[in-house]
């Protein structure tokens, strides 16, 4: 084995899922010699000094490289190296002059001095803010380096180490060394086998009670998130726990199970086994909603509301229907109310009226609008002419710790809370929202219960509707429909599970019968026709139920990208893993990033690729919000020429094209078809097999999610 000491110049490639990295480095002793290092190691920062251990190899395509077996980040020594290190991008705001002052005051061992005794930084005559930056930077770097040495070799990815560092801080290593299984509860996404490897390396035996406890917590959580149920059975818990570790005696299982019941980590109610967080979420929702449902005081005279409605009608030159007026009154005279209804029934019109009347009657009370996705929040803001935000941004969610800054101890204040696209809100998210908004006077939930339920456990809208104790209006009168329009009538056909085939032959709706092998050709033909008529990429959205297959998302993305954004010598492109990104590409964001104000499901455009010997960067424009992606972020994006129906929920598109193929039938159920079709604002093309479409309309989800929210609500309301 050979060891080389080198400064990291740039990261050419990094795969966060497996820590495979390609970096360009400059040798410490040979200033002009640069080499490429490859291997599985956590990504170092630019300008960091590292000790790489491995061997030189000759790659058939890329030439001489250094294949890394291990990497150790080292603190530099010597005046020149230390000053370069402290004035690097690792320490924001620290320049060469500041770094020179640190070295002059504390000498050759200044970095270790600051690491071991942070108070000594006060001996340096620099701003307090810069002192803090240097102390934090050195501490974080050395702490993470130690964690990397201990844990990365066992399969813990860098993204999880960052979460661990954000959550535990300076106590990261002692906490994990004492009980690595605590990671199962605290760090979302880590699997049991990975943590188990860490534990075994520390000498923890297979029969250790901490291991068995973590196993049952992991399985209970995993099963709930796979099934979207809020509880499981004891038999399933035992069966899947045994499968996870190969063998688990009933005696060991019961011992751990009863211990977790005593600790409150699991809850057993008449054979229903709850993971504690989901149990508390359902109970918390019931507790917070009770006063809103039972609220009786403060009813407004109908004449007063009628007066304000008439005033708005006059100002806006609009006339509300009787149904809409009654909905407005119901919301204003109840603590909690629900509005449901399909497309075209005037939900937005009613909500706008409710906001205006409320603001007129309660001038000092804030109206807060939110939605579960960025696209839904943006759409709500545009339609209501009011500021709207995502629930995560409203609650100040921290990506690394997975915690909300806004909560019971630091709540939000206001008068009326409006939550749109409520069918997408899961049990835990709604609990956290209520935990931070309990001071509000009224809550209005808006959703379409015929759309897809949330991807996480619970089905809150369904449970609240079935409770039949919350004032609810289902808007049925259609207000938005052009003559010979078929989109809205088709939506109502799907809601009922029947089909009037005439609704597939309207000016804005067409069903094209097509064999699976020809579906790509047909979709491309329709896209070309739409473009020739003046539509652009933003207007046209292809939706598909599945990723694989000829008519799947992956295949259609390749097809449509080659049409909309073909390869060209004047368009820069870069390959990341097996995906090629090209300037001008339509991009889908796959993960919430509230600090940057973009979210899972947002669509943007790739504007620039920066690959000039430095770290690879992609610049993507999301509604004039230019976002920079670097290595490690690339797994959070994909092409958006074709997206899943689930990802489209909460959005609308001028023209929707959707394949309906026999090979999709496992996914083609009423709610999915309805959700996809109702995304179309002006035009809809369905392509494939009509019989498969008709059968899909009749297929409803047989496995109704198992939840206890309705029962919890009744307990609180009647207790």
XYZ file of C-alpha atoms in Angstrom:
719
model
C 0.000 0.000 0.000
C 1.109 3.549 -0.769
C 0.145 6.684 1.162
C 0.030 10.154 -0.352
C -0.652 13.473 1.322
C -2.598 15.821 -0.948
C -4.924 18.811 -1.069
C -8.360 18.266 -2.582
C -8.790 20.527 -5.596
C -12.161 19.450 -6.946
C -14.790 16.743 -6.701
C -15.355 15.307 -10.171
C -18.035 12.845 -9.101
C -19.666 11.691 -5.869
C -22.426 9.121 -5.318
C -23.940 9.770 -1.905
C -25.787 6.451 -1.856
C -22.568 4.385 -1.743
C -19.809 7.004 -1.117
C -18.070 6.329 -4.453
C -15.984 9.405 -5.224
C -13.683 10.716 -7.934
C -11.587 13.685 -6.795
C -8.713 15.658 -8.277
C -5.918 16.375 -5.784
C -2.637 18.296 -5.672
C 0.253 16.526 -3.946
C 1.494 18.287 -0.832
C 5.210 18.014 -1.581
C 5.003 18.320 -5.371
C 3.103 21.550 -5.934
C 2.617 21.085 -9.674
C 1.653 17.392 -9.677
C -2.054 16.636 -9.803
C -3.652 13.200 -9.800
C -7.132 11.697 -9.724
C -8.160 9.613 -6.703
C -11.036 7.129 -6.954
C -12.735 4.842 -4.472
C -15.375 4.485 -1.824
C -14.807 7.203 0.732
C -16.723 10.147 2.236
C -16.451 13.266 0.166
C -13.756 15.674 1.430
C -14.107 19.428 1.217
C -12.224 21.434 -1.346
C -8.759 22.545 -0.123
C -8.701 20.007 2.723
C -5.453 18.154 3.326
C -5.965 14.383 3.328
C -3.877 11.254 3.677
C -4.939 8.827 0.937
C -3.873 5.186 1.284
C -4.126 2.821 -1.685
C -2.306 2.052 -4.938
C -1.750 3.491 -8.386
C -3.707 1.839 -11.214
C -3.990 2.365 -14.964
C -7.600 2.783 -16.095
C -8.198 1.764 -19.760
C -10.215 4.928 -20.472
C -9.080 7.499 -17.904
C -5.397 6.680 -17.523
C -3.334 6.687 -14.338
C -5.347 7.004 -11.115
C -4.858 6.428 -7.409
C -7.287 3.782 -6.117
C -8.112 4.718 -2.529
C -8.570 2.101 0.181
C -8.803 4.577 3.068
C -8.801 8.303 3.632
C -7.873 10.349 6.669
C -8.369 14.095 6.849
C -5.470 15.741 8.631
C -4.994 19.156 10.099
C -2.259 21.003 8.197
C 1.011 22.107 9.780
C 3.418 24.872 8.945
C 2.567 28.538 8.505
C 1.724 28.413 4.790
C -0.529 25.348 5.059
C -2.348 26.561 8.173
C -3.027 30.008 6.721
C -4.273 28.463 3.461
C -6.529 26.100 5.443
C -8.053 28.797 7.680
C -8.652 31.147 4.740
C -10.271 28.419 2.635
C -13.973 28.051 1.844
C -14.322 25.854 4.939
C -14.394 29.002 7.072
C -16.887 31.500 5.658
C -15.704 35.095 6.014
C -12.165 34.222 7.146
C -9.550 35.693 4.825
C -5.772 35.480 4.623
C -5.178 38.404 7.003
C -7.429 36.871 9.668
C -5.732 33.494 9.255
C -2.326 35.148 9.640
C -3.467 36.734 12.903
C -4.546 33.324 14.247
C -1.194 31.793 13.352
C 0.760 34.736 14.769
C -1.108 34.560 18.083
C -1.148 30.789 18.648
C 1.719 29.427 16.574
C 2.351 26.144 14.731
C -0.021 24.156 16.943
C -2.872 26.678 16.665
C -5.387 24.244 15.137
C -4.976 21.638 17.874
C -4.987 24.371 20.514
C -8.349 25.669 19.263
C -9.717 22.124 18.922
C -8.756 21.139 22.478
C -9.313 24.501 24.172
C -11.717 26.714 22.186
C -11.435 29.554 24.726
C -7.904 30.244 23.498
C -9.327 31.785 20.310
C -10.032 34.890 22.400
C -6.297 35.546 22.406
C -6.586 36.401 18.714
C -7.496 40.027 18.002
C -10.300 39.411 15.506
C -14.072 39.916 15.521
C -16.064 37.681 17.842
C -18.093 36.446 14.878
C -14.934 35.226 13.126
C -13.700 33.626 16.347
C -16.920 31.598 16.513
C -16.665 30.633 12.842
C -13.155 29.253 13.307
C -14.003 27.350 16.494
C -17.133 25.813 14.978
C -15.376 24.934 11.738
C -12.471 23.128 13.383
C -14.740 21.334 15.869
C -17.199 20.182 13.212
C -14.452 19.057 10.854
C -12.567 17.022 13.445
C -15.757 15.613 14.964
C -17.076 14.450 11.619
C -13.684 13.039 10.698
C -13.702 10.886 13.821
C -17.258 9.765 13.064
C -16.275 8.948 9.489
C -13.404 6.749 10.663
C -15.679 4.927 13.081
C -18.867 4.485 11.081
C -18.533 4.915 7.310
C -16.778 1.578 6.907
C -19.900 -0.118 8.250
C -22.147 1.422 5.598
C -23.446 4.603 7.237
C -23.695 7.107 4.411
C -22.384 10.636 4.706
C -25.885 12.121 4.570
C -26.764 10.214 7.761
C -23.546 11.284 9.478
C -24.497 14.882 8.769
C -27.918 14.284 10.314
C -26.269 12.628 13.322
C -23.921 15.579 13.722
C -26.804 18.054 13.498
C -28.793 16.134 16.118
C -26.099 15.136 18.632
C -23.443 17.805 18.071
C -20.329 17.389 20.210
C -21.848 14.305 21.865
C -22.195 12.383 18.586
C -19.414 9.866 19.137
C -19.967 9.134 22.859
C -23.727 8.739 22.313
C -23.326 6.292 19.442
C -20.513 4.360 21.101
C -22.637 3.916 24.213
C -25.675 2.660 22.271
C -25.551 2.642 18.450
C -29.109 1.321 18.337
C -30.370 4.749 19.369
C -29.872 5.656 15.689
C -32.844 3.467 14.732
C -35.182 5.760 16.621
C -33.454 9.085 15.997
C -32.274 8.982 12.362
C -34.917 8.401 9.692
C -33.808 6.226 6.786
C -31.096 4.172 8.478
C -31.798 0.465 8.162
C -31.375 -2.037 10.947
C -28.656 -4.130 9.278
C -26.370 -1.099 8.906
C -26.709 -0.116 12.561
C -26.320 -3.765 13.532
C -22.913 -3.884 11.804
C -21.772 -0.861 13.802
C -22.988 -2.472 17.030
C -21.229 -5.767 16.313
C -17.968 -3.920 15.661
C -18.319 -2.470 19.156
C -18.760 -5.914 20.685
C -22.513 -5.784 21.283
C -23.928 -9.317 21.197
C -26.950 -10.563 19.273
C -28.925 -11.179 22.453
C -28.337 -7.689 23.854
C -31.678 -6.207 24.925
C -30.873 -2.902 23.197
C -30.525 -4.751 19.890
C -33.845 -6.539 20.247
C -35.618 -3.351 21.333
C -34.256 -1.481 18.317
C -35.261 -4.345 16.028
C -38.908 -4.200 17.126
C -39.026 -0.404 16.882
C -37.495 -0.579 13.401
C -39.929 -3.239 12.172
C -43.010 -1.528 13.644
C -42.052 1.725 11.952
C -41.101 0.031 8.673
C -44.365 -1.918 8.429
C -46.471 1.183 9.103
C -44.678 3.199 6.439
C -44.922 0.378 3.900
C -48.643 -0.207 4.461
C -49.531 3.409 5.396
C -51.418 1.968 8.394
C -51.026 3.575 11.811
C -50.858 0.253 13.647
C -49.887 -3.375 13.044
C -50.576 -6.766 14.625
C -48.335 -8.501 17.144
C -48.097 -11.522 14.827
C -46.795 -9.378 11.959
C -44.312 -7.671 14.257
C -42.891 -11.040 15.366
C -42.908 -12.559 11.871
C -41.130 -9.681 10.126
C -38.687 -9.152 13.001
C -37.689 -12.822 12.693
C -37.205 -12.436 8.945
C -35.026 -9.347 9.440
C -32.463 -11.109 11.647
C -32.896 -14.679 10.406
C -34.109 -16.122 13.689
C -35.796 -14.740 16.797
C -37.121 -16.910 19.601
C -40.598 -16.189 20.873
C -39.159 -15.807 24.363
C -36.713 -13.087 23.269
C -39.422 -11.376 21.239
C -41.891 -11.258 24.134
C -39.231 -10.074 26.563
C -38.325 -7.130 24.342
C -41.943 -6.494 23.364
C -43.112 -6.170 26.980
C -40.130 -3.975 27.826
C -41.019 -1.582 24.991
C -44.631 -1.497 26.190
C -43.435 -0.505 29.673
C -41.162 2.174 28.194
C -43.971 3.556 26.025
C -42.027 2.983 22.798
C -44.775 0.644 21.592
C -48.438 0.706 22.602
C -50.762 -2.294 22.625
C -54.489 -1.569 22.528
C -56.602 -4.688 22.089
C -54.067 -6.297 19.782
C -53.325 -3.136 17.809
C -49.612 -2.402 18.109
C -48.679 1.250 17.630
C -45.304 2.817 17.022
C -45.237 5.559 19.678
C -44.939 8.541 17.297
C -47.991 7.478 15.281
C -49.979 6.757 18.435
C -49.184 10.203 19.824
C -50.002 11.815 16.473
C -53.526 10.357 16.346
C -54.176 11.213 19.993
C -52.708 14.673 19.519
C -54.925 15.411 16.522
C -58.002 14.393 18.509
C -56.948 16.503 21.486
C -56.262 19.619 19.410
C -59.406 19.355 17.259
C -61.825 18.777 20.152
C -62.205 22.462 21.174
C -62.683 23.515 17.545
C -65.477 20.972 17.046
C -67.222 21.690 20.344
C -66.921 25.460 20.060
C -70.366 27.031 20.397
C -69.763 30.647 21.390
C -69.052 33.535 19.064
C -71.608 32.736 16.368
C -71.988 35.591 13.915
C -75.460 36.811 12.940
C -76.328 35.568 9.456
C -77.441 39.062 8.509
C -73.932 40.356 9.217
C -72.339 37.683 7.024
C -74.938 38.269 4.279
C -74.116 41.961 4.378
C -70.404 41.305 3.851
C -71.107 38.772 1.089
C -73.276 41.309 -0.731
C -70.534 43.902 -0.389
C -67.976 41.543 -1.958
C -70.379 40.606 -4.771
C -70.755 44.294 -5.567
C -67.015 44.989 -5.449
C -66.002 41.908 -7.435
C -68.966 41.948 -9.839
C -69.737 38.343 -8.906
C -72.821 36.467 -7.748
C -72.417 33.568 -5.336
C -74.773 30.606 -5.534
C -76.897 29.585 -2.543
C -74.552 26.602 -2.049
C -71.512 28.863 -1.948
C -73.122 31.327 0.474
C -74.086 28.536 2.854
C -70.522 27.215 2.726
C -69.148 30.647 3.636
C -71.506 30.892 6.619
C -70.688 27.370 7.772
C -66.968 28.111 7.842
C -67.298 31.462 9.608
C -69.629 30.102 12.281
C -67.679 26.957 13.184
C -64.276 26.370 14.694
C -63.467 23.568 12.243
C -65.008 22.947 8.839
C -64.276 20.967 5.691
C -64.894 21.762 2.027
C -64.712 18.906 -0.470
C -65.635 18.632 -4.117
C -64.305 17.802 -7.525
C -62.887 20.125 -10.179
C -64.978 23.024 -11.397
C -67.204 23.248 -8.317
C -65.900 26.627 -7.213
C -63.791 25.667 -4.200
C -61.350 28.482 -4.937
C -64.145 31.025 -5.358
C -65.624 30.043 -2.002
C -62.258 30.149 -0.252
C -61.550 33.621 -1.634
C -64.930 34.793 -0.349
C -64.302 33.256 3.086
C -60.958 35.068 3.298
C -62.474 38.417 2.316
C -65.428 38.140 4.698
C -63.196 37.000 7.557
C -60.751 39.862 6.981
C -63.623 42.338 6.889
C -65.103 41.067 10.163
C -61.849 40.349 12.026
C -59.434 43.007 10.834
C -56.773 42.234 13.453
C -56.670 38.470 12.853
C -54.225 36.979 10.376
C -55.370 34.499 7.733
C -52.710 31.853 7.062
C -52.834 29.663 3.936
C -50.767 26.510 3.498
C -50.581 23.289 1.485
C -48.524 20.079 1.650
C -46.485 20.704 -1.530
C -44.708 23.644 -3.096
C -46.728 23.471 -6.311
C -50.008 23.339 -4.386
C -48.968 26.305 -2.228
C -47.955 28.322 -5.292
C -51.245 27.518 -7.002
C -53.218 28.438 -3.871
C -51.362 31.749 -3.685
C -52.050 32.553 -7.345
C -55.747 31.675 -7.139
C -56.401 33.430 -3.822
C -54.130 36.420 -4.414
C -52.849 35.799 -0.872
C -49.496 34.577 0.360
C -49.447 30.798 0.820
C -46.666 28.487 1.920
C -45.933 24.825 2.395
C -46.660 23.281 5.776
C -42.976 22.411 6.201
C -41.870 25.990 5.557
C -44.608 27.377 7.796
C -43.396 25.188 10.667
C -39.711 25.909 9.928
C -38.715 22.307 9.327
C -35.025 21.435 9.678
C -33.905 18.938 7.045
C -30.952 17.571 9.022
C -32.660 17.039 12.379
C -36.118 16.324 10.887
C -37.647 18.589 13.522
C -39.969 21.592 13.389
C -38.889 24.852 15.033
C -42.527 25.887 15.390
C -44.336 23.746 17.950
C -46.329 23.867 21.182
C -43.588 25.826 22.957
C -43.088 28.302 20.116
C -46.427 28.413 18.282
C -47.804 30.444 15.406
C -50.603 32.930 16.014
C -53.500 33.923 13.784
C -57.219 33.862 13.274
C -58.045 31.550 10.360
C -55.871 28.648 9.205
C -56.642 27.309 5.709
C -55.090 24.024 4.547
C -55.526 23.153 0.864
C -55.014 19.760 -0.843
C -55.726 18.185 2.519
C -56.095 14.667 1.108
C -52.284 14.647 0.826
C -51.666 15.497 4.498
C -50.592 12.503 6.578
C -51.219 11.821 10.238
C -47.898 13.000 11.666
C -47.669 16.144 9.549
C -51.167 17.223 10.580
C -50.320 16.629 14.231
C -47.204 18.807 13.982
C -49.229 21.510 12.240
C -51.869 21.510 14.983
C -49.157 21.412 17.652
C -47.892 24.764 16.357
C -51.213 26.437 15.461
C -53.425 25.688 18.469
C -53.843 29.446 19.189
C -55.769 29.902 15.903
C -59.503 30.537 16.205
C -60.717 28.672 13.123
C -59.454 25.947 10.804
C -60.685 25.263 7.267
C -59.676 22.045 5.504
C -60.032 21.859 1.720
C -59.571 18.614 -0.160
C -60.882 16.090 -2.618
C -61.347 12.749 -0.874
C -61.529 10.970 -4.243
C -57.864 11.753 -4.912
C -54.924 9.643 -3.778
C -54.323 9.509 -0.008
C -50.975 10.589 1.490
C -47.857 8.504 0.898
C -47.162 8.272 4.657
C -49.282 6.551 7.349
C -52.847 7.667 7.954
C -55.809 8.847 5.916
C -56.805 11.928 7.878
C -59.331 13.447 5.477
C -61.212 10.156 5.168
C -61.257 9.687 8.952
C -62.542 13.204 9.623
C -65.268 12.891 6.990
C -66.394 9.521 8.351
C -66.591 11.002 11.842
C -69.660 13.002 10.706
C -69.184 15.484 13.548
C -67.405 18.200 11.576
C -69.419 20.721 9.508
C -68.710 19.641 5.940
C -69.761 20.929 2.544
C -69.391 18.843 -0.592
C -69.643 21.286 -3.473
C -71.450 19.626 -6.367
C -72.657 22.470 -8.586
C -70.256 22.858 -11.513
C -69.295 26.464 -12.239
C -66.209 26.079 -14.450
C -67.096 24.242 -17.654
C -67.039 25.319 -21.272
C -69.613 24.080 -23.727
C -68.581 20.703 -25.171
C -65.976 20.338 -22.392
C -65.274 16.777 -21.328
C -62.610 17.027 -18.605
C -64.929 17.863 -15.716
C -67.743 15.445 -16.744
C -65.112 12.711 -17.145
C -63.790 13.457 -13.653
C -67.283 12.931 -12.258
C -67.671 9.715 -14.246
C -64.496 8.445 -12.611
C -65.616 9.562 -9.143
C -68.755 7.444 -9.591
C -66.907 4.519 -11.173
C -68.914 4.616 -14.394
C -68.125 5.894 -17.868
C -70.107 7.813 -20.440
C -67.951 7.211 -23.506
C -69.239 10.421 -25.062
C -67.065 12.269 -22.537
C -64.026 10.779 -24.284
C -64.981 12.455 -27.566
C -65.190 16.086 -26.503
C -63.241 19.051 -27.814
C -60.806 18.872 -24.885
C -60.735 15.100 -24.196
C -59.651 12.259 -26.462
C -59.008 8.564 -25.908
C -56.628 7.108 -28.482
C -56.722 3.318 -28.705
C -53.173 2.132 -29.105
C -51.128 -1.044 -28.624
C -48.441 -0.887 -25.965
C -45.643 -1.256 -28.523
C -46.836 1.889 -30.335
C -47.586 4.084 -27.316
C -44.255 5.953 -27.448
C -44.819 6.849 -31.091
C -48.376 8.025 -30.361
C -47.330 10.172 -27.396
C -44.584 11.810 -29.429
C -47.046 12.530 -32.253
C -49.465 14.217 -29.834
C -46.681 16.258 -28.265
C -45.490 17.448 -31.679
C -49.048 18.432 -32.629
C -49.434 20.410 -29.400
C -46.143 22.238 -29.961
C -47.167 23.099 -33.528
C -50.329 24.657 -32.055
C -48.280 26.932 -29.790
C -48.010 24.959 -26.546
C -44.633 24.744 -24.824
C -42.950 22.305 -22.451
C -44.414 23.985 -19.372
C -47.941 23.589 -20.795
C -47.568 19.883 -21.611
C -47.163 17.236 -18.929
C -47.032 13.501 -19.546
C -48.105 11.423 -16.528
C -47.617 7.684 -16.124
C -48.608 5.200 -13.413
C -45.310 3.240 -13.356
C -41.593 3.717 -14.001
C -40.766 0.533 -15.923
C -41.869 -0.627 -19.359
C -42.366 0.867 -22.807
C -44.996 3.301 -21.555
C -43.261 3.884 -18.229
C -41.810 7.077 -16.817
C -38.148 6.238 -17.508
C -38.712 5.299 -21.142
C -40.952 8.296 -21.859
C -38.516 10.707 -20.223
C -35.776 9.557 -22.608
C -38.116 9.838 -25.601
C -39.411 13.316 -24.777
C -36.040 14.716 -23.754
C -34.618 13.719 -27.127
C -37.477 15.634 -28.780
C -37.667 18.739 -26.600
C -33.960 19.041 -25.847
C -31.902 16.995 -28.329
C -28.165 16.516 -28.082
C -26.281 19.388 -29.668
C -22.674 20.553 -29.882
C -23.661 23.922 -28.421
C -25.469 22.394 -25.406
C -23.292 21.286 -22.543
C -24.231 18.006 -20.877
C -22.926 15.798 -18.086
C -23.506 12.149 -17.150
C -24.243 11.399 -13.499
C -24.553 7.708 -12.768
C -26.674 6.454 -15.699
C -28.477 9.756 -16.290
C -27.383 12.469 -18.696
C -28.355 16.053 -17.889
C -28.274 18.668 -20.614
C -28.690 22.445 -20.461
C -32.372 23.163 -21.084
C -33.593 19.943 -19.441
C -36.906 19.881 -17.593
C -36.096 18.812 -14.017
C -38.190 17.362 -11.182
C -37.196 17.949 -7.544
C -37.605 14.794 -5.427
C -37.026 16.113 -1.907
C -38.267 18.959 0.300
C -35.691 21.710 0.838
C -37.643 24.472 2.625
C -34.558 26.573 3.380
C -34.112 27.031 -0.371
C -37.881 27.392 -0.939
C -38.315 24.437 -3.264
C -40.046 21.152 -2.628
C -40.714 17.582 -3.646
C -42.669 17.754 -6.930
C -41.433 21.171 -8.070
C -40.430 21.441 -11.738
C -37.538 23.577 -12.955
C -35.164 24.038 -15.888
C -31.459 23.272 -16.047
C -29.768 26.545 -16.975
C -26.072 25.949 -16.449
C -23.525 23.169 -15.953
C -20.259 24.257 -14.320
C -17.485 21.703 -14.804
C -14.310 23.719 -15.231
C -11.971 21.554 -13.183
C -13.778 22.527 -10.026
C -16.657 20.821 -8.204
C -19.430 19.888 -10.627
C -22.439 22.198 -10.240
C -25.866 22.293 -11.857
C -27.875 25.523 -11.774
C -31.620 24.878 -11.970
C -34.307 27.542 -12.236
C -37.485 26.917 -10.222
C -39.909 29.766 -10.973
C -37.089 32.355 -11.083
C -35.483 30.824 -7.990
C -32.023 29.773 -9.207
C -30.785 26.802 -7.172
C -27.264 25.379 -7.184
C -26.786 21.607 -6.977
C -23.447 20.003 -6.154
C -22.290 16.416 -5.656
C -24.565 14.734 -3.154
C -27.595 16.744 -4.336
C -27.901 15.004 -7.698
C -29.837 12.077 -6.244
C -32.615 14.573 -5.399
C -33.460 15.366 -9.035
C -34.613 13.566 -12.164
C -36.075 14.450 -15.555
C -39.625 15.825 -15.582
C -40.775 15.341 -19.171
C -42.844 12.471 -17.764
C -43.621 12.162 -14.039
C -45.690 9.873 -11.832
C -49.320 10.615 -11.006
C -48.342 10.739 -7.326
C -45.752 13.460 -8.007
C -48.307 15.481 -9.979
C -50.806 15.693 -7.114
C -51.400 19.285 -6.078
C -50.456 20.612 -9.535
C -52.383 21.506 -12.687
C -51.220 21.512 -16.304
C -52.769 22.974 -19.437
C -52.401 19.697 -21.330
C -52.084 16.253 -19.744
C -51.149 13.129 -21.716
C -51.493 9.817 -19.875
C -50.872 6.249 -21.100
C -53.400 3.612 -19.937
C -51.846 0.239 -20.701
C -52.593 -3.369 -19.652
C -49.132 -3.645 -18.075
C -50.091 -0.727 -15.784
C -53.191 -2.471 -14.453
C -51.728 -3.222 -11.019
C -51.591 0.554 -10.434
C -54.681 1.571 -12.394
C -57.327 2.089 -9.747
C -60.049 4.679 -9.513
C -58.245 7.173 -7.288
C -55.036 7.126 -9.320
C -56.871 7.567 -12.625
C -59.021 10.343 -11.144
C -55.990 12.146 -9.729
C -54.201 12.022 -13.080
C -57.196 13.107 -15.167
C -58.085 15.969 -12.816
C -54.601 17.506 -13.293
C -55.698 18.661 -16.777
C -56.960 22.240 -17.015
C -57.642 22.660 -20.732
C -56.882 19.452 -22.592
C -56.533 15.732 -21.902
C -55.326 12.829 -24.036
C -55.550 9.250 -22.788
C -53.655 6.649 -24.809
C -53.867 2.881 -24.679
C -56.491 0.246 -23.975
C -60.089 1.356 -23.322
C -61.049 -1.881 -21.558
C -58.127 -1.451 -19.142
C -59.341 2.109 -18.495
C -62.915 0.979 -17.779
C -61.753 -1.800 -15.482
C -59.515 0.651 -13.643
C -62.491 2.941 -12.946
C -64.246 0.093 -11.164
C -61.218 -0.937 -9.121
C -61.218 0.702 -5.709
C -58.530 0.158 -3.115
C -59.448 -3.009 -1.241
C -56.865 -2.618 1.494
C -58.379 0.329 3.342
C -55.762 1.851 5.595
C -55.985 0.766 9.199
C -56.160 3.851 11.409
C -57.625 4.785 14.787
C -58.126 8.517 14.358
C -61.907 8.336 14.115
C -62.080 6.300 17.328
C -59.692 8.708 19.076
C -61.872 11.626 18.021
C -64.991 9.973 19.420
C -63.199 9.194 22.696
C -62.239 12.846 23.138
C -65.569 14.265 21.989
C -67.677 11.961 24.141
C -65.307 11.606 27.083
